[in-house]
Tab-separated table of C-alpha atoms and ligand atoms in Angstrom:
chain	number	residue	atom	x	y	z
A	1	UNK	CA	-2.821	-23.726	-24.535
A	2	UNK	CA	-5.266	-21.888	-22.353
A	3	UNK	CA	-6.705	-18.435	-22.815
A	4	UNK	CA	-8.370	-16.337	-20.100
A	5	UNK	CA	-9.896	-12.888	-19.914
A	6	UNK	CA	-10.190	-10.719	-16.785
A	7	UNK	CA	-11.494	-7.205	-16.278
A	8	UNK	CA	-11.076	-4.338	-13.828
A	9	UNK	CA	-13.055	-1.114	-13.361
A	10	UNK	CA	-12.016	2.514	-13.680
A	11	UNK	CA	-12.304	4.813	-10.658
A	12	UNK	CA	-13.250	8.238	-9.406
A	13	UNK	CA	-11.642	9.752	-6.329
A	14	UNK	CA	-14.382	11.117	-4.059
A	15	UNK	CA	-12.293	12.584	-1.216
A	16	UNK	CA	-8.683	12.877	-0.111
A	17	UNK	CA	-6.580	13.275	-3.251
A	18	UNK	CA	-2.988	14.392	-2.674
A	19	UNK	CA	-3.100	13.927	1.111
A	20	UNK	CA	-3.520	10.167	0.437
A	21	UNK	CA	0.033	10.146	-0.972
A	22	UNK	CA	1.301	11.044	2.531
A	23	UNK	CA	-0.558	8.283	4.356
A	24	UNK	CA	-3.816	10.121	5.095
A	25	UNK	CA	-7.130	8.401	4.235
A	26	UNK	CA	-9.152	8.794	1.025
A	27	UNK	CA	-12.451	7.597	-0.435
A	28	UNK	CA	-12.731	6.204	-3.963
A	29	UNK	CA	-15.522	4.616	-5.985
A	30	UNK	CA	-15.185	2.149	-8.885
A	31	UNK	CA	-17.018	3.092	-12.109
A	32	UNK	CA	-19.062	0.850	-14.375
A	33	UNK	CA	-16.698	1.204	-17.349
A	34	UNK	CA	-14.015	-1.499	-17.387
A	35	UNK	CA	-10.789	-2.576	-19.038
A	36	UNK	CA	-10.519	-6.170	-20.297
A	37	UNK	CA	-7.271	-8.079	-20.660
A	38	UNK	CA	-7.068	-11.419	-22.453
A	39	UNK	CA	-3.975	-13.575	-21.959
A	40	UNK	CA	-3.003	-16.651	-23.951
A	41	UNK	CA	-0.057	-18.983	-23.328
A	42	UNK	CA	2.440	-19.267	-26.179
A	43	UNK	CA	5.029	-21.894	-27.126
A	44	UNK	CA	7.859	-19.379	-27.195
A	45	UNK	CA	9.598	-16.992	-24.802
A	46	UNK	CA	7.975	-13.830	-26.131
A	47	UNK	CA	5.778	-11.261	-24.442
A	48	UNK	CA	3.403	-9.869	-27.106
A	49	UNK	CA	0.792	-7.140	-26.787
A	50	UNK	CA	-2.119	-5.978	-28.924
A	51	UNK	CA	-3.734	-2.839	-27.455
A	52	UNK	CA	-5.893	-1.244	-30.178
A	53	UNK	CA	-7.074	1.722	-28.030
A	54	UNK	CA	-3.431	2.588	-27.371
A	55	UNK	CA	-2.466	2.234	-31.045
A	56	UNK	CA	-0.421	-0.919	-30.351
A	57	UNK	CA	-1.058	-3.538	-33.040
A	58	UNK	CA	1.827	-5.903	-32.353
A	59	UNK	CA	4.462	-5.255	-29.702
A	60	UNK	CA	6.824	-8.144	-28.976
A	61	UNK	CA	9.802	-8.552	-26.655
A	62	UNK	CA	11.671	-11.582	-25.396
A	63	UNK	CA	10.967	-12.386	-21.755
A	64	UNK	CA	14.666	-12.211	-20.857
A	65	UNK	CA	14.671	-8.521	-21.825
A	66	UNK	CA	11.506	-7.309	-20.128
A	67	UNK	CA	12.009	-3.796	-18.804
A	68	UNK	CA	15.221	-3.288	-20.817
A	69	UNK	CA	15.754	-0.349	-23.173
A	70	UNK	CA	13.076	2.256	-23.466
A	71	UNK	CA	9.638	0.739	-23.050
A	72	UNK	CA	6.799	2.455	-24.982
A	73	UNK	CA	4.363	4.247	-22.685
A	74	UNK	CA	1.421	2.305	-24.117
A	75	UNK	CA	2.740	-1.045	-22.825
A	76	UNK	CA	4.925	0.005	-19.898
A	77	UNK	CA	2.591	-1.152	-17.085
A	78	UNK	CA	1.934	-4.491	-18.788
A	79	UNK	CA	5.622	-5.126	-19.426
A	80	UNK	CA	6.785	-4.250	-15.909
A	81	UNK	CA	3.934	-6.239	-14.397
A	82	UNK	CA	4.937	-9.321	-16.344
A	83	UNK	CA	8.566	-8.862	-15.304
A	84	UNK	CA	7.510	-8.732	-11.637
A	85	UNK	CA	5.112	-11.642	-12.130
A	86	UNK	CA	7.813	-13.891	-13.585
A	87	UNK	CA	10.231	-13.031	-10.784
A	88	UNK	CA	7.599	-14.033	-8.249
A	89	UNK	CA	6.089	-17.030	-10.077
A	90	UNK	CA	8.883	-18.487	-12.262
A	91	UNK	CA	6.655	-20.980	-14.107
A	92	UNK	CA	5.444	-18.319	-16.526
A	93	UNK	CA	6.123	-18.623	-20.283
A	94	UNK	CA	5.514	-16.601	-23.451
A	95	UNK	CA	2.142	-14.850	-23.513
A	96	UNK	CA	-0.066	-13.035	-25.986
A	97	UNK	CA	-1.832	-10.115	-24.253
A	98	UNK	CA	-4.813	-8.313	-25.804
A	99	UNK	CA	-6.493	-5.331	-24.139
A	100	UNK	CA	-9.866	-3.680	-24.692
A	101	UNK	CA	-11.232	-0.634	-22.912
A	102	UNK	CA	-14.703	0.787	-22.338
A	103	UNK	CA	-13.316	4.258	-21.590
A	104	UNK	CA	-10.741	6.663	-22.985
A	105	UNK	CA	-7.397	6.876	-21.214
A	106	UNK	CA	-7.849	10.680	-21.416
A	107	UNK	CA	-10.607	10.817	-18.768
A	108	UNK	CA	-8.461	10.138	-15.705
A	109	UNK	CA	-10.495	7.057	-14.807
A	110	UNK	CA	-7.279	5.192	-14.014
A	111	UNK	CA	-6.713	3.224	-17.207
A	112	UNK	CA	-3.119	2.345	-16.214
A	113	UNK	CA	-4.146	0.904	-12.861
A	114	UNK	CA	-7.159	-0.917	-14.309
A	115	UNK	CA	-5.085	-2.521	-17.081
A	116	UNK	CA	-2.364	-3.515	-14.584
A	117	UNK	CA	-4.877	-5.131	-12.235
A	118	UNK	CA	-6.843	-6.886	-15.010
A	119	UNK	CA	-3.585	-8.294	-16.432
A	120	UNK	CA	-2.377	-9.509	-13.024
A	121	UNK	CA	-5.763	-11.126	-12.376
A	122	UNK	CA	-5.750	-12.796	-15.820
A	123	UNK	CA	-2.210	-14.136	-15.250
A	124	UNK	CA	-3.064	-15.576	-11.848
A	125	UNK	CA	-6.053	-17.367	-13.399
A	126	UNK	CA	-4.087	-18.555	-16.462
A	127	UNK	CA	-1.316	-20.080	-14.344
A	128	UNK	CA	-3.752	-21.238	-11.633
A	129	UNK	CA	-1.981	-19.315	-8.894
A	130	UNK	CA	-4.030	-18.704	-5.765
A	131	UNK	CA	-3.564	-15.042	-4.961
A	132	UNK	CA	-5.370	-12.938	-2.350
A	133	UNK	CA	-6.565	-9.388	-3.034
A	134	UNK	CA	-3.737	-8.113	-0.845
A	135	UNK	CA	-1.121	-10.107	-2.766
A	136	UNK	CA	-2.588	-8.883	-6.047
A	137	UNK	CA	-2.333	-5.332	-4.704
A	138	UNK	CA	1.322	-5.758	-3.656
A	139	UNK	CA	2.271	-7.132	-7.073
A	140	UNK	CA	0.517	-4.271	-8.905
A	141	UNK	CA	1.766	-1.609	-6.504
A	142	UNK	CA	5.397	-2.698	-7.012
A	143	UNK	CA	4.805	-2.397	-10.754
A	144	UNK	CA	3.392	1.123	-10.470
A	145	UNK	CA	6.335	2.203	-8.324
A	146	UNK	CA	8.756	0.593	-10.852
A	147	UNK	CA	7.163	2.654	-13.615
A	148	UNK	CA	6.385	6.022	-12.044
A	149	UNK	CA	8.113	6.057	-8.655
A	150	UNK	CA	5.158	7.690	-6.927
A	151	UNK	CA	1.508	6.981	-6.226
A	152	UNK	CA	-0.705	6.091	-3.301
A	153	UNK	CA	-2.139	2.993	-5.001
A	154	UNK	CA	-5.746	4.158	-4.352
A	155	UNK	CA	-6.568	3.506	-8.007
A	156	UNK	CA	-5.206	-0.059	-7.844
A	157	UNK	CA	-7.202	-0.725	-4.677
A	158	UNK	CA	-10.339	0.528	-6.400
A	159	UNK	CA	-9.682	-1.715	-9.417
A	160	UNK	CA	-9.116	-4.724	-7.121
A	161	UNK	CA	-11.759	-4.306	-4.408
A	162	UNK	CA	-14.325	-2.280	-6.412
A	163	UNK	CA	-17.254	-0.693	-4.569
A	164	UNK	CA	-16.807	2.564	-2.676
A	165	UNK	CA	-13.892	2.235	-0.303
A	166	UNK	CA	-12.110	4.085	2.451
A	167	UNK	CA	-8.435	3.633	1.628
A	168	UNK	CA	-5.139	4.217	3.420
A	169	UNK	CA	-1.966	3.410	1.475
A	170	UNK	CA	-0.553	0.937	0.652
A	171	UNK	CA	-3.826	-0.944	1.160
A	172	UNK	CA	-3.158	-0.749	4.911
A	173	UNK	CA	-6.876	-0.062	5.329
A	174	UNK	CA	-9.506	-0.964	2.729
A	175	UNK	CA	-13.073	-0.698	3.966
A	176	UNK	CA	-16.288	-0.951	1.929
A	177	UNK	CA	-18.650	1.909	2.806
A	178	UNK	CA	-21.958	1.427	1.003
A	179	UNK	CA	-24.046	-0.905	-1.107
A	180	UNK	CA	-25.737	2.059	-2.817
A	181	UNK	CA	-24.298	3.926	-5.814
A	182	UNK	CA	-23.099	7.414	-4.860
A	183	UNK	CA	-25.339	9.614	-7.105
A	184	UNK	CA	-22.706	11.451	-9.147
A	185	UNK	CA	-22.703	13.652	-12.203
A	186	UNK	CA	-19.311	13.578	-13.907
A	187	UNK	CA	-18.022	16.415	-16.084
A	188	UNK	CA	-14.901	16.049	-18.216
A	189	UNK	CA	-12.899	19.227	-18.887
A	190	UNK	CA	-11.353	17.964	-22.125
A	191	UNK	CA	-7.892	18.530	-20.648
A	192	UNK	CA	-5.558	15.707	-19.669
A	193	UNK	CA	-4.281	16.089	-16.117
A	194	UNK	CA	-0.564	15.667	-15.570
A	195	UNK	CA	-0.719	13.684	-12.332
A	196	UNK	CA	3.046	13.298	-11.891
A	197	UNK	CA	3.672	17.028	-12.318
A	198	UNK	CA	0.935	17.930	-9.814
A	199	UNK	CA	2.088	15.395	-7.224
A	200	UNK	CA	5.658	16.734	-7.575
A	201	UNK	CA	4.377	20.298	-7.287
A	202	UNK	CA	2.574	19.513	-4.015
A	203	UNK	CA	5.679	17.663	-2.790
A	204	UNK	CA	7.792	20.765	-3.465
A	205	UNK	CA	5.232	23.028	-1.827
A	206	UNK	CA	5.246	20.728	1.215
A	207	UNK	CA	9.034	21.101	1.439
A	208	UNK	CA	8.843	24.889	1.098
A	209	UNK	CA	5.868	25.369	3.371
A	210	UNK	CA	5.420	22.273	5.558
A	211	UNK	CA	3.122	23.858	8.159
A	212	UNK	CA	0.681	25.214	5.581
A	213	UNK	CA	0.461	21.973	3.586
A	214	UNK	CA	0.234	19.735	6.649
A	215	UNK	CA	-2.629	21.883	7.928
A	216	UNK	CA	-4.448	21.524	4.583
A	217	UNK	CA	-3.919	17.751	4.676
A	218	UNK	CA	-5.265	17.564	8.231
A	219	UNK	CA	-8.324	19.563	7.208
A	220	UNK	CA	-8.880	17.270	4.225
A	221	UNK	CA	-8.577	14.295	6.572
A	222	UNK	CA	-11.235	15.738	8.887
A	223	UNK	CA	-13.529	15.998	5.816
A	224	UNK	CA	-12.704	12.442	4.703
A	225	UNK	CA	-13.671	11.098	8.140
A	226	UNK	CA	-16.988	13.021	8.109
A	227	UNK	CA	-17.647	11.928	4.514
A	228	UNK	CA	-17.053	8.306	5.498
A	229	UNK	CA	-19.825	8.532	8.120
A	230	UNK	CA	-22.208	10.318	5.723
A	231	UNK	CA	-21.587	7.819	2.902
A	232	UNK	CA	-22.271	4.929	5.277
A	233	UNK	CA	-25.509	6.736	6.252
A	234	UNK	CA	-26.231	7.390	2.526
A	235	UNK	CA	-26.771	11.040	3.353
A	236	UNK	CA	-25.891	12.415	-0.083
A	237	UNK	CA	-26.772	16.022	0.736
A	238	UNK	CA	-24.057	16.083	3.410
A	239	UNK	CA	-21.654	14.189	1.156
A	240	UNK	CA	-22.113	16.929	-1.454
A	241	UNK	CA	-21.480	19.699	1.068
A	242	UNK	CA	-18.306	17.974	2.205
A	243	UNK	CA	-17.156	17.768	-1.430
A	244	UNK	CA	-17.452	21.544	-1.702
A	245	UNK	CA	-15.347	21.891	1.465
A	246	UNK	CA	-12.750	19.472	0.075
A	247	UNK	CA	-12.698	21.471	-3.184
A	248	UNK	CA	-11.878	24.722	-1.329
A	249	UNK	CA	-8.881	23.013	0.260
A	250	UNK	CA	-7.728	21.665	-3.118
A	251	UNK	CA	-7.937	25.218	-4.459
A	252	UNK	CA	-5.776	26.364	-1.559
A	253	UNK	CA	-3.344	23.606	-2.475
A	254	UNK	CA	-3.191	25.104	-5.983
A	255	UNK	CA	-4.293	22.048	-7.965
A	256	UNK	CA	-7.623	23.231	-9.362
A	257	UNK	CA	-7.927	24.926	-12.774
A	258	UNK	CA	-10.211	27.497	-14.444
A	259	UNK	CA	-11.888	24.757	-16.491
A	260	UNK	CA	-12.589	22.662	-13.389
A	261	UNK	CA	-13.864	25.743	-11.536
A	262	UNK	CA	-16.244	26.563	-14.390
A	263	UNK	CA	-17.811	23.090	-14.385
A	264	UNK	CA	-17.989	23.007	-10.580
A	265	UNK	CA	-19.773	26.368	-10.536
A	266	UNK	CA	-22.094	25.264	-13.354
A	267	UNK	CA	-23.077	22.219	-11.250
A	268	UNK	CA	-23.563	24.139	-8.034
A	269	UNK	CA	-25.682	26.828	-9.661
A	270	UNK	CA	-27.870	24.073	-11.141
A	271	UNK	CA	-28.635	22.738	-7.671
A	272	UNK	CA	-25.924	20.150	-6.972
A	273	UNK	CA	-25.467	19.234	-3.305
A	274	UNK	CA	-21.787	20.022	-3.854
A	275	UNK	CA	-18.945	19.442	-6.306
A	276	UNK	CA	-15.189	19.064	-6.555
A	277	UNK	CA	-12.390	18.014	-8.862
A	278	UNK	CA	-11.575	14.298	-8.851
A	279	UNK	CA	-7.972	13.080	-9.019
A	280	UNK	CA	-4.794	15.101	-9.295
A	281	UNK	CA	-6.477	18.266	-10.605
A	282	UNK	CA	-5.391	20.580	-13.424
A	283	UNK	CA	-7.869	18.867	-15.782
A	284	UNK	CA	-9.588	15.470	-16.176
A	285	UNK	CA	-12.960	15.309	-14.403
A	286	UNK	CA	-15.039	17.041	-11.781
A	287	UNK	CA	-17.810	15.316	-9.870
A	288	UNK	CA	-21.036	16.659	-8.408
A	289	UNK	CA	-23.475	14.980	-6.033
A	290	UNK	CA	-27.060	15.424	-7.135
A	291	UNK	CA	-30.598	14.394	-6.341
A	292	UNK	CA	-32.491	12.485	-9.048
A	293	UNK	CA	-34.534	15.643	-9.698
A	294	UNK	CA	-31.639	18.041	-10.387
A	295	UNK	CA	-29.425	15.566	-12.255
A	296	UNK	CA	-30.460	16.493	-15.810
A	297	UNK	CA	-30.316	20.254	-15.069
A	298	UNK	CA	-26.767	19.836	-13.761
A	299	UNK	CA	-25.817	17.802	-16.831
A	300	UNK	CA	-27.231	20.468	-19.167
A	301	UNK	CA	-25.374	23.218	-17.295
A	302	UNK	CA	-22.082	21.309	-17.518
A	303	UNK	CA	-22.550	20.956	-21.274
A	304	UNK	CA	-23.420	24.665	-21.624
A	305	UNK	CA	-20.145	25.414	-19.810
A	306	UNK	CA	-18.250	23.372	-22.452
A	307	UNK	CA	-17.861	20.260	-20.343
A	308	UNK	CA	-18.553	16.721	-21.517
A	309	UNK	CA	-20.911	14.731	-19.313
A	310	UNK	CA	-19.668	11.177	-18.720
A	311	UNK	CA	-22.531	8.908	-17.703
A	312	UNK	CA	-21.182	6.366	-15.255
A	313	UNK	CA	-22.416	3.905	-12.721
A	314	UNK	CA	-20.468	4.005	-9.463
A	315	UNK	CA	-19.819	1.345	-6.790
A	316	UNK	CA	-18.938	-1.180	-9.533
A	317	UNK	CA	-17.475	-4.617	-8.782
A	318	UNK	CA	-13.711	-5.030	-8.616
A	319	UNK	CA	-11.515	-7.158	-10.840
A	320	UNK	CA	-13.045	-10.417	-12.018
A	321	UNK	CA	-12.484	-13.367	-14.288
A	322	UNK	CA	-14.598	-12.939	-17.419
A	323	UNK	CA	-13.849	-16.036	-19.529
A	324	UNK	CA	-11.729	-19.171	-19.706
A	325	UNK	CA	-11.163	-20.913	-23.059
A	326	UNK	CA	-9.646	-24.381	-22.953
A	327	UNK	CA	-8.035	-24.528	-26.357
B	1	PMV	O1	-4.897	11.898	-11.411
B	1	PMV	P1	-5.380	10.611	-10.805
B	1	PMV	O2	-6.807	10.348	-11.116
B	1	PMV	O3	-4.489	9.483	-11.111
B	1	PMV	O4	-5.373	10.822	-9.223
B	1	PMV	C1	-4.220	11.210	-8.540
B	1	PMV	C2	-4.499	11.249	-7.076
B	1	PMV	C3	-3.322	11.698	-6.232
B	1	PMV	O5	-3.712	11.624	-4.867
B	1	PMV	C4	-2.964	13.143	-6.545
B	1	PMV	C5	-2.075	10.839	-6.469
B	1	PMV	C6	-2.151	9.456	-5.856
B	1	PMV	O6	-1.362	8.601	-6.264
B	1	PMV	O7	-2.964	9.216	-4.944
């Protein structure tokens, strides 16, 4: 019985949140913190999960019933992924799945997408199935849609390809932009963003006021295109300024929050090149672009404003095989 472990990184959205859901481009970077998923074949027909960070110490279901009844939130992406995987690759059997995370699922770093991708990667290695990045994406994207019905898949693409990518859904365009780490300071508000609620809110607003929202999305897209050029040129001053412009449009969209605003202002007044919320808004994290000289001043200011500084590397590698045990 073989055992393999794969990992996938978390992410931070740099530009283009919300508009990306409607087919406009976005830019996302993978962070250094990862989620690890170990998978071991079993001699039965059971799908079992141990996920200590999620408070799951032994969840078991028979393979024939995957996706049936109410599935606990903590295992829902793993369970639906395995259901999809078995439909596509019928040689699969019972498996023991164990997860481990280097970051809290509260931060908005994309723990659900990272765990889904790491599990899919581990399964493909365990069952020796040759699978391209695009095929891995399609499998994971179907799973995310099964579970939450909405989503651009930018977080899955980041977990699969890693680096800093220009992304159009559903992985129609994935383009690496830089070999250098975007120099970010990350401030966590302490509030969990409700991504689904915010995406639905923007959807409703788009129905009520299509001209206004389409214009905001087109403006965001103009910024994404400029940011793409500046990231390729590693011109971080301009990248920061474009973040501030993107932030103003997100405020107009109504997805920012007082806590995000406070941390963004704290960063800008400490000399950041620019700052914005990252992700759906309403909470989670903000990001600021900084020079090496102002970085610690920005960090101190974020902490003084009641934010938590999350020290991350950016431009991290995408999903990878970590270990194979021949038992
Ligand atoms: O809240 P997050 O970090 O999952 O980001 C959501 C980004 C959105 O564009 C609002 C939704 C999406 O699926 O792209």
